[in-house]
Amino acid sequence: MQQGIALLPRMQKVLLRSYSHPSVGGPCQCGQPAAYRCEGQCWKPPLRCATCIVADHSNQPFHHIQHWNGRHFTRTSLKALGLVIHTDPRSGAHRCPASKPDQEEPDEDENPADRRKRAFVVVHTNGFHTVDIKYCFCPGEQGIVEEWEQLLAVGLFPASWRHPRTAFTLDVLRQFHVHSLTSKKSTYDFVGALAALTNATFPQDVDNRTREFQRSFRFWRKLSIERRMGQAHGIDSLVPHRQPGSLAVRCPTCPEVNFNVSEATLKDAPEEEIHKHTLFLSVDGNFKMQRKNKGKCSDPDDVALNNGHAYFPDNAKYLKYLQVAKPIKEDENLAECNHFRAERLQNKVKFKNVLDTGVVAVQCARHGFYLHNGMVDLKKGEGFANTDFAVCMSPSEQSKQRRIMFMYDIWCQYVVNLKKRLSTRFQRMLPIILLVVGAIPKMHIHAHIDLCALLWNLNWLVHSAMTVGEMIETGWAEHNLTSGSTKEMNCGHRHDSIDDTSGHWNWQKLIKITAALVRLYRICVLEIRRRKRDFDGCNALTSPEHIAEWEKMDTTPQLDKDGKFVGPPTHAAAYEKMVAQEKTTTASTGLEQTSACALVAEALLLENDQVAVRRLVVQKASADVLAIRRARLVDDLNDHRQRLVLYAPELVSSFSPIDPDTPENEKLHLASDFSESQREELNVCELASVEHALREGSAYDALRDLRLSIQTLNVNIAFKAANIHGTNATTRAQRFLKTLSNDIQVCATGYRLHRKGLVALGMEDDHASLKPLLREELRGKDGKAMAAGQVKDSDPWFWRAAQPSDLSEKEEAEWCVALERARWHRLRALLKRAEEEKETLEEEFQRTITAFGKMQDIWRSLAADAEEPGSKAYAEKQGSMYEELKDRCQKGLLSLPELIAKDLKKEEEKEAKEAEAARQKNNSPEQDEENFWDMKCEWFPPIRCATLLLLWAL
């Protein structure tokens, strides 16, 4: 930058020279005075006379011309200099022999058979041009060729069909198509930019051709899609399994029976390899892609040119379906989980002045391709009827699939009555639906209840590989950029535009599919390495008898007789229960009250913030950081006190001014801060019961995290003992092990804080499950019973916390083994998903190569059958393109061994470098032996995460 800044004056001087010309005042090459030049479209444009400049541009009629007026250059036109454009392709730039001499037409009512020139407005990539066009009137086999056809033959797309006066070059249409898809530029903005290129000083003086351009571009776009998808060449006869007239870009990697995988391959595939041949689909809704109610401004004659042949189905059939597809009563009374309640809340929002509230779409979940007919409009929220139509229309070609896996963020509720709805509305789809296995995407699963996390979690579902199911969200980000334009369009135009964006998205995925598969395969190999290391470490600490027994177990989640899972209290469960009780009380009394549950939850978050600030003090954080955190804490404490007073005004007497220098030491006025008599006097007894419930759940959460942290440390210690030898290697491992030890200390600190509050609230100090936690007790053998020959004490009490009381010694041992079994199954499942992913990716490589080869053969066949030279050349070009795509995919597959070797070497070097850096830091004399405060920004995230989610839901 500095070098460029220094050169700016010289750059400006060079640029200013271009506003004149070295040949000003000199003669043209023909000897006449030279006063005209091309305005930058020609390379190093010479100065010419009027005759020569017209001759130079006889085949480049859409360049801007400048005239030297004696002081500076001004813009003129080739039309003014006498250039006439002839549409006869045989005569080139010369006049058609059958036309009349050049003279202007007097008016628009002239006889169409008149053979004189016409004034035209032509829009090119550099702006608007006023030109003279003379048609060809030579009789052909079918008479004189129509005007629009002559224009199109020479690369001008007419704005109308009878007697056009405006045309657009194919170059400007192609350029806008690229701009609209990549930068999401609107027609209005693009035409405005062309007007500014035409007249930068007075662009408003340029004729507005926005409406004509928009209409012409819609036809151009339709024709372009038909060419690219082979419909202009009759491709349907070569892909009979697809819907006739399809304009959708298909995924080359997903299994497409009798295209990139044979029906026999699917039928003969063993059950343990079914993941390799599964069609993974995802469903989701987008409420930003709306359509406004334009009232009288709507165009009743507007139609969708694609008309059900691309990503939207036939709109008339869809609207007719919605008239009869009413919600069934069972769907209205579903037992709702957390995530579904949020969806229902969203559905209750009133969409004002909106005809379509959004869309719901189906994608292939692993590669992100929108499916043919897999996108429909939403009329009021995300209804099951709308989703049913998309789900049934998109896989309608997949009747020969062996297994289909659908991922949907509300699958837990959507699937309940799915078969009942489809048996009424889509009977022919029932055989395909029987192939469907459901799941919830990996990000959305965290917002669901525990039952959903067990039944529909992709990590635990066999034959799901490492599919995430969230890729459809990335597609919405692309569509949302166009929603500002599409919401103003009429229905047909909007569908065509969204189809175009979806097709562009699919095409970008297709041309980059090889790079994506290579990247995913490299990641998968490294992930298998990591997961196998973790699983082998667990096996090393587990008896062979237990492993043999667990390998035979059914991993299907087990429920009690009421269909629920029984476990220890949790903070989230306690909070949800208290909120439900408060809602019941409010409904019965009819009185709105400040939520005690929300007040206590907020106070626990503030308690967490105070500990975080104290941690910063121990770490000797900078004064600025401390000042910011303390100021924020002071504001939060003041806000909390104001809400607290609304609930219990008596607490005002116990308030004292907040010290801004040490807010981390301020009293939070929780019920546990007062004695029992004081709580009665201050009228906070209800707060005490709420705090007890929340702290109890949080204490059990802390113990659960403590056990997991100790298990993690034990596995890594065992791995170090078995695989790491020598002074240097052992030293490098110490830093990581110390990090894991610090995690244990953090969990222990959280537990002690909650136990202290529970004791203050009346819990017995010798509680059977929540006992005092001593520093020397922070150890364990993952809850396993003491083996013969061991001299150490048995595991501390918290390995059996929350287990049923009064267990016998045998039952207690079984409880400990259950903890170990759950962890073993979890690690095994994660490893199996990674191994499934590797096998699936290998199969996807082969399917992709087969699909590209198939498309190459199809286009070659279409080229052989084409009669027109242009159609034949286009088909050959497409065939060559797919041949290159196939070759690149094959090369990508062959390059994997070398790339993986580099990845493994790089990861080993990275691990060695990090270990060396840890060793250097570990040897620093400034390190405290305990030093656990600097390891986590927040010591107990479960409280914050669960509480904030539930507060938001309220």
PDB file of C-alpha atoms in Angstrom, residues 520-700:
ATOM      1  CA  LEU A 520     -14.518 -34.676   3.243  1.00  0.00           C
ATOM      2  CA  TYR A 521     -12.534 -37.865   2.702  1.00  0.00           C
ATOM      3  CA  ARG A 522      -9.371 -36.282   4.106  1.00  0.00           C
ATOM      4  CA  ILE A 523     -11.260 -35.020   7.145  1.00  0.00           C
ATOM      5  CA  CYS A 524     -12.878 -38.420   7.630  1.00  0.00           C
ATOM      6  CA  VAL A 525      -9.564 -40.288   7.672  1.00  0.00           C
ATOM      7  CA  LEU A 526      -8.186 -37.985  10.360  1.00  0.00           C
ATOM      8  CA  GLU A 527     -11.418 -38.258  12.332  1.00  0.00           C
ATOM      9  CA  ILE A 528     -11.260 -42.058  12.260  1.00  0.00           C
ATOM     10  CA  ARG A 529      -7.727 -41.817  13.625  1.00  0.00           C
ATOM     11  CA  ARG A 530      -8.845 -39.643  16.539  1.00  0.00           C
ATOM     12  CA  ARG A 531     -11.970 -41.641  17.355  1.00  0.00           C
ATOM     13  CA  LYS A 532     -10.156 -44.952  17.157  1.00  0.00           C
ATOM     14  CA  ARG A 533      -7.551 -43.629  19.575  1.00  0.00           C
ATOM     15  CA  ASP A 534     -10.278 -42.668  22.052  1.00  0.00           C
ATOM     16  CA  PHE A 535     -12.112 -45.976  21.689  1.00  0.00           C
ATOM     17  CA  ASP A 536      -8.933 -48.040  22.015  1.00  0.00           C
ATOM     18  CA  GLY A 537      -8.079 -46.101  25.158  1.00  0.00           C
ATOM     19  CA  CYS A 538     -11.469 -46.990  26.620  1.00  0.00           C
ATOM     20  CA  ASN A 539     -11.048 -50.643  25.668  1.00  0.00           C
ATOM     21  CA  ALA A 540      -7.685 -50.723  27.391  1.00  0.00           C
ATOM     22  CA  LEU A 541      -9.397 -49.812  30.669  1.00  0.00           C
ATOM     23  CA  THR A 542     -12.316 -52.240  30.221  1.00  0.00           C
ATOM     24  CA  SER A 543     -12.342 -55.937  30.986  1.00  0.00           C
ATOM     25  CA  PRO A 544     -12.635 -58.279  27.966  1.00  0.00           C
ATOM     26  CA  GLU A 545     -15.641 -59.970  29.585  1.00  0.00           C
ATOM     27  CA  HIS A 546     -17.575 -56.704  29.681  1.00  0.00           C
ATOM     28  CA  ILE A 547     -16.595 -55.862  26.103  1.00  0.00           C
ATOM     29  CA  ALA A 548     -17.778 -59.259  24.871  1.00  0.00           C
ATOM     30  CA  GLU A 549     -21.076 -58.792  26.698  1.00  0.00           C
ATOM     31  CA  TRP A 550     -21.627 -55.234  25.489  1.00  0.00           C
ATOM     32  CA  GLU A 551     -20.932 -56.112  21.864  1.00  0.00           C
ATOM     33  CA  LYS A 552     -23.983 -58.420  21.918  1.00  0.00           C
ATOM     34  CA  MET A 553     -26.288 -55.818  23.443  1.00  0.00           C
ATOM     35  CA  ASP A 554     -29.169 -54.126  21.644  1.00  0.00           C
ATOM     36  CA  THR A 555     -28.377 -50.417  21.440  1.00  0.00           C
ATOM     37  CA  THR A 556     -31.992 -49.354  20.978  1.00  0.00           C
ATOM     38  CA  PRO A 557     -32.894 -46.747  23.646  1.00  0.00           C
ATOM     39  CA  GLN A 558     -34.825 -48.318  26.527  1.00  0.00           C
ATOM     40  CA  LEU A 559     -37.839 -46.561  28.042  1.00  0.00           C
ATOM     41  CA  ASP A 560     -39.865 -47.141  31.151  1.00  0.00           C
ATOM     42  CA  LYS A 561     -43.522 -48.166  31.081  1.00  0.00           C
ATOM     43  CA  ASP A 562     -44.599 -44.523  30.612  1.00  0.00           C
ATOM     44  CA  GLY A 563     -42.248 -43.986  27.694  1.00  0.00           C
ATOM     45  CA  LYS A 564     -39.866 -41.782  29.685  1.00  0.00           C
ATOM     46  CA  PHE A 565     -36.271 -41.936  30.764  1.00  0.00           C
ATOM     47  CA  VAL A 566     -35.539 -41.930  34.486  1.00  0.00           C
ATOM     48  CA  GLY A 567     -32.452 -40.109  35.717  1.00  0.00           C
ATOM     49  CA  PRO A 568     -31.149 -37.712  38.356  1.00  0.00           C
ATOM     50  CA  PRO A 569     -32.454 -34.148  38.648  1.00  0.00           C
ATOM     51  CA  THR A 570     -30.962 -31.562  36.283  1.00  0.00           C
ATOM     52  CA  HIS A 571     -30.966 -27.790  36.307  1.00  0.00           C
ATOM     53  CA  ALA A 572     -32.929 -27.627  33.051  1.00  0.00           C
ATOM     54  CA  ALA A 573     -35.548 -30.125  34.232  1.00  0.00           C
ATOM     55  CA  ALA A 574     -35.998 -28.347  37.561  1.00  0.00           C
ATOM     56  CA  TYR A 575     -36.348 -24.985  35.845  1.00  0.00           C
ATOM     57  CA  GLU A 576     -38.912 -26.306  33.396  1.00  0.00           C
ATOM     58  CA  LYS A 577     -40.944 -27.880  36.187  1.00  0.00           C
ATOM     59  CA  MET A 578     -40.980 -24.658  38.239  1.00  0.00           C
ATOM     60  CA  VAL A 579     -42.025 -22.604  35.216  1.00  0.00           C
ATOM     61  CA  ALA A 580     -44.895 -24.998  34.516  1.00  0.00           C
ATOM     62  CA  GLN A 581     -46.080 -24.707  38.110  1.00  0.00           C
ATOM     63  CA  GLU A 582     -45.973 -20.909  37.919  1.00  0.00           C
ATOM     64  CA  LYS A 583     -48.024 -20.944  34.718  1.00  0.00           C
ATOM     65  CA  THR A 584     -50.620 -23.171  36.391  1.00  0.00           C
ATOM     66  CA  THR A 585     -50.843 -20.826  39.383  1.00  0.00           C
ATOM     67  CA  THR A 586     -51.182 -17.768  37.157  1.00  0.00           C
ATOM     68  CA  ALA A 587     -53.900 -19.419  35.110  1.00  0.00           C
ATOM     69  CA  SER A 588     -55.888 -20.393  38.213  1.00  0.00           C
ATOM     70  CA  THR A 589     -55.652 -16.973  39.894  1.00  0.00           C
ATOM     71  CA  GLY A 590     -55.781 -14.846  36.796  1.00  0.00           C
ATOM     72  CA  LEU A 591     -52.995 -12.664  38.228  1.00  0.00           C
ATOM     73  CA  GLU A 592     -49.700 -11.908  36.492  1.00  0.00           C
ATOM     74  CA  GLN A 593     -46.785 -12.099  38.899  1.00  0.00           C
ATOM     75  CA  THR A 594     -43.044 -11.655  38.684  1.00  0.00           C
ATOM     76  CA  SER A 595     -41.569 -15.094  38.036  1.00  0.00           C
ATOM     77  CA  ALA A 596     -39.735 -16.467  41.071  1.00  0.00           C
ATOM     78  CA  CYS A 597     -38.098 -19.050  38.869  1.00  0.00           C
ATOM     79  CA  ALA A 598     -36.718 -16.413  36.493  1.00  0.00           C
ATOM     80  CA  LEU A 599     -35.443 -14.312  39.420  1.00  0.00           C
ATOM     81  CA  VAL A 600     -33.523 -17.202  40.962  1.00  0.00           C
ATOM     82  CA  ALA A 601     -32.159 -18.338  37.608  1.00  0.00           C
ATOM     83  CA  GLU A 602     -30.961 -14.793  36.946  1.00  0.00           C
ATOM     84  CA  ALA A 603     -29.299 -14.662  40.363  1.00  0.00           C
ATOM     85  CA  LEU A 604     -27.460 -17.924  39.660  1.00  0.00           C
ATOM     86  CA  LEU A 605     -26.169 -16.457  36.423  1.00  0.00           C
ATOM     87  CA  LEU A 606     -24.971 -13.382  38.326  1.00  0.00           C
ATOM     88  CA  GLU A 607     -23.274 -15.678  40.822  1.00  0.00           C
ATOM     89  CA  ASN A 608     -21.485 -17.265  37.893  1.00  0.00           C
ATOM     90  CA  ASP A 609     -20.433 -13.818  36.639  1.00  0.00           C
ATOM     91  CA  GLN A 610     -19.071 -12.899  40.047  1.00  0.00           C
ATOM     92  CA  VAL A 611     -16.921 -16.027  40.103  1.00  0.00           C
ATOM     93  CA  ALA A 612     -15.677 -15.168  36.596  1.00  0.00           C
ATOM     94  CA  VAL A 613     -14.590 -11.701  37.750  1.00  0.00           C
ATOM     95  CA  ARG A 614     -12.852 -13.155  40.795  1.00  0.00           C
ATOM     96  CA  ARG A 615     -11.083 -15.512  38.432  1.00  0.00           C
ATOM     97  CA  LEU A 616      -9.826 -12.541  36.411  1.00  0.00           C
ATOM     98  CA  VAL A 617      -8.477 -11.008  39.601  1.00  0.00           C
ATOM     99  CA  VAL A 618      -6.546 -14.201  40.379  1.00  0.00           C
ATOM    100  CA  GLN A 619      -5.218 -14.241  36.821  1.00  0.00           C
ATOM    101  CA  LYS A 620      -4.041 -10.635  37.241  1.00  0.00           C
ATOM    102  CA  ALA A 621      -5.996  -9.506  34.203  1.00  0.00           C
ATOM    103  CA  SER A 622      -5.451  -6.006  32.828  1.00  0.00           C
ATOM    104  CA  ALA A 623      -7.121  -3.072  34.523  1.00  0.00           C
ATOM    105  CA  ASP A 624      -9.182  -2.282  31.414  1.00  0.00           C
ATOM    106  CA  VAL A 625     -10.602  -5.790  31.220  1.00  0.00           C
ATOM    107  CA  LEU A 626     -11.470  -5.773  34.900  1.00  0.00           C
ATOM    108  CA  ALA A 627     -13.075  -2.345  34.656  1.00  0.00           C
ATOM    109  CA  ILE A 628     -15.307  -3.415  31.758  1.00  0.00           C
ATOM    110  CA  ARG A 629     -16.400  -6.649  33.418  1.00  0.00           C
ATOM    111  CA  ARG A 630     -17.050  -4.938  36.736  1.00  0.00           C
ATOM    112  CA  ALA A 631     -19.054  -2.139  35.129  1.00  0.00           C
ATOM    113  CA  ARG A 632     -21.200  -4.683  33.330  1.00  0.00           C
ATOM    114  CA  LEU A 633     -21.642  -6.632  36.551  1.00  0.00           C
ATOM    115  CA  VAL A 634     -22.715  -3.483  38.436  1.00  0.00           C
ATOM    116  CA  ASP A 635     -25.397  -2.773  35.811  1.00  0.00           C
ATOM    117  CA  ASP A 636     -26.662  -6.362  35.961  1.00  0.00           C
ATOM    118  CA  LEU A 637     -26.788  -6.287  39.758  1.00  0.00           C
ATOM    119  CA  ASN A 638     -28.804  -3.058  39.757  1.00  0.00           C
ATOM    120  CA  ASP A 639     -31.245  -4.459  37.187  1.00  0.00           C
ATOM    121  CA  HIS A 640     -31.632  -7.633  39.227  1.00  0.00           C
ATOM    122  CA  ARG A 641     -32.345  -5.688  42.406  1.00  0.00           C
ATOM    123  CA  GLN A 642     -35.080  -3.708  40.670  1.00  0.00           C
ATOM    124  CA  ARG A 643     -36.817  -6.902  39.567  1.00  0.00           C
ATOM    125  CA  LEU A 644     -36.261  -8.482  42.970  1.00  0.00           C
ATOM    126  CA  VAL A 645     -37.984  -5.590  44.735  1.00  0.00           C
ATOM    127  CA  LEU A 646     -41.078  -6.072  42.574  1.00  0.00           C
ATOM    128  CA  TYR A 647     -41.351  -9.616  43.911  1.00  0.00           C
ATOM    129  CA  ALA A 648     -40.342  -8.996  47.546  1.00  0.00           C
ATOM    130  CA  PRO A 649     -40.436  -5.300  48.511  1.00  0.00           C
ATOM    131  CA  GLU A 650     -39.259  -6.214  52.024  1.00  0.00           C
ATOM    132  CA  LEU A 651     -35.785  -6.911  50.650  1.00  0.00           C
ATOM    133  CA  VAL A 652     -35.141  -3.200  50.183  1.00  0.00           C
ATOM    134  CA  SER A 653     -34.105  -2.916  53.835  1.00  0.00           C
ATOM    135  CA  SER A 654     -31.290  -5.423  53.282  1.00  0.00           C
ATOM    136  CA  PHE A 655     -29.820  -3.617  50.282  1.00  0.00           C
ATOM    137  CA  SER A 656     -26.578  -1.698  50.590  1.00  0.00           C
ATOM    138  CA  PRO A 657     -24.891   0.455  47.936  1.00  0.00           C
ATOM    139  CA  ILE A 658     -22.975  -1.585  45.381  1.00  0.00           C
ATOM    140  CA  ASP A 659     -19.237  -0.995  45.514  1.00  0.00           C
ATOM    141  CA  PRO A 660     -18.171  -0.447  41.868  1.00  0.00           C
ATOM    142  CA  ASP A 661     -14.614  -1.532  42.707  1.00  0.00           C
ATOM    143  CA  THR A 662     -15.594  -4.973  44.026  1.00  0.00           C
ATOM    144  CA  PRO A 663     -19.036  -5.931  42.694  1.00  0.00           C
ATOM    145  CA  GLU A 664     -17.885  -9.553  42.573  1.00  0.00           C
ATOM    146  CA  ASN A 665     -18.181  -9.649  46.375  1.00  0.00           C
ATOM    147  CA  GLU A 666     -21.665  -8.165  46.581  1.00  0.00           C
ATOM    148  CA  LYS A 667     -24.484 -10.090  48.197  1.00  0.00           C
ATOM    149  CA  LEU A 668     -27.036 -11.386  45.690  1.00  0.00           C
ATOM    150  CA  HIS A 669     -29.888 -11.586  48.226  1.00  0.00           C
ATOM    151  CA  LEU A 670     -30.676 -15.164  47.363  1.00  0.00           C
ATOM    152  CA  ALA A 671     -32.777 -17.034  49.881  1.00  0.00           C
ATOM    153  CA  SER A 672     -29.670 -18.995  50.839  1.00  0.00           C
ATOM    154  CA  ASP A 673     -28.071 -15.740  52.020  1.00  0.00           C
ATOM    155  CA  PHE A 674     -30.597 -15.472  54.870  1.00  0.00           C
ATOM    156  CA  SER A 675     -31.529 -17.605  57.849  1.00  0.00           C
ATOM    157  CA  GLU A 676     -34.876 -19.343  58.003  1.00  0.00           C
ATOM    158  CA  SER A 677     -36.365 -16.694  60.284  1.00  0.00           C
ATOM    159  CA  GLN A 678     -35.077 -13.919  58.041  1.00  0.00           C
ATOM    160  CA  ARG A 679     -36.594 -15.593  54.981  1.00  0.00           C
ATOM    161  CA  GLU A 680     -40.000 -15.601  56.618  1.00  0.00           C
ATOM    162  CA  GLU A 681     -39.605 -11.993  57.710  1.00  0.00           C
ATOM    163  CA  LEU A 682     -38.552 -10.915  54.214  1.00  0.00           C
ATOM    164  CA  ASN A 683     -41.248 -13.009  52.510  1.00  0.00           C
ATOM    165  CA  VAL A 684     -38.836 -14.993  50.315  1.00  0.00           C
ATOM    166  CA  CYS A 685     -39.826 -18.509  51.332  1.00  0.00           C
ATOM    167  CA  GLU A 686     -41.066 -19.293  47.834  1.00  0.00           C
ATOM    168  CA  LEU A 687     -37.737 -18.124  46.441  1.00  0.00           C
ATOM    169  CA  ALA A 688     -36.062 -20.570  48.823  1.00  0.00           C
ATOM    170  CA  SER A 689     -37.963 -23.564  47.425  1.00  0.00           C
ATOM    171  CA  VAL A 690     -37.235 -22.479  43.855  1.00  0.00           C
ATOM    172  CA  GLU A 691     -33.541 -21.958  44.611  1.00  0.00           C
ATOM    173  CA  HIS A 692     -33.368 -25.365  46.279  1.00  0.00           C
ATOM    174  CA  ALA A 693     -34.759 -27.094  43.191  1.00  0.00           C
ATOM    175  CA  LEU A 694     -32.493 -25.251  40.765  1.00  0.00           C
ATOM    176  CA  ARG A 695     -29.358 -25.697  42.873  1.00  0.00           C
ATOM    177  CA  GLU A 696     -30.087 -29.381  43.321  1.00  0.00           C
ATOM    178  CA  GLY A 697     -30.307 -29.917  39.555  1.00  0.00           C
ATOM    179  CA  SER A 698     -27.170 -27.852  38.997  1.00  0.00           C
ATOM    180  CA  ALA A 699     -25.282 -29.851  41.624  1.00  0.00           C
ATOM    181  CA  TYR A 700     -26.115 -33.110  39.869  1.00  0.00           C
TER     182      TYR A 700
END
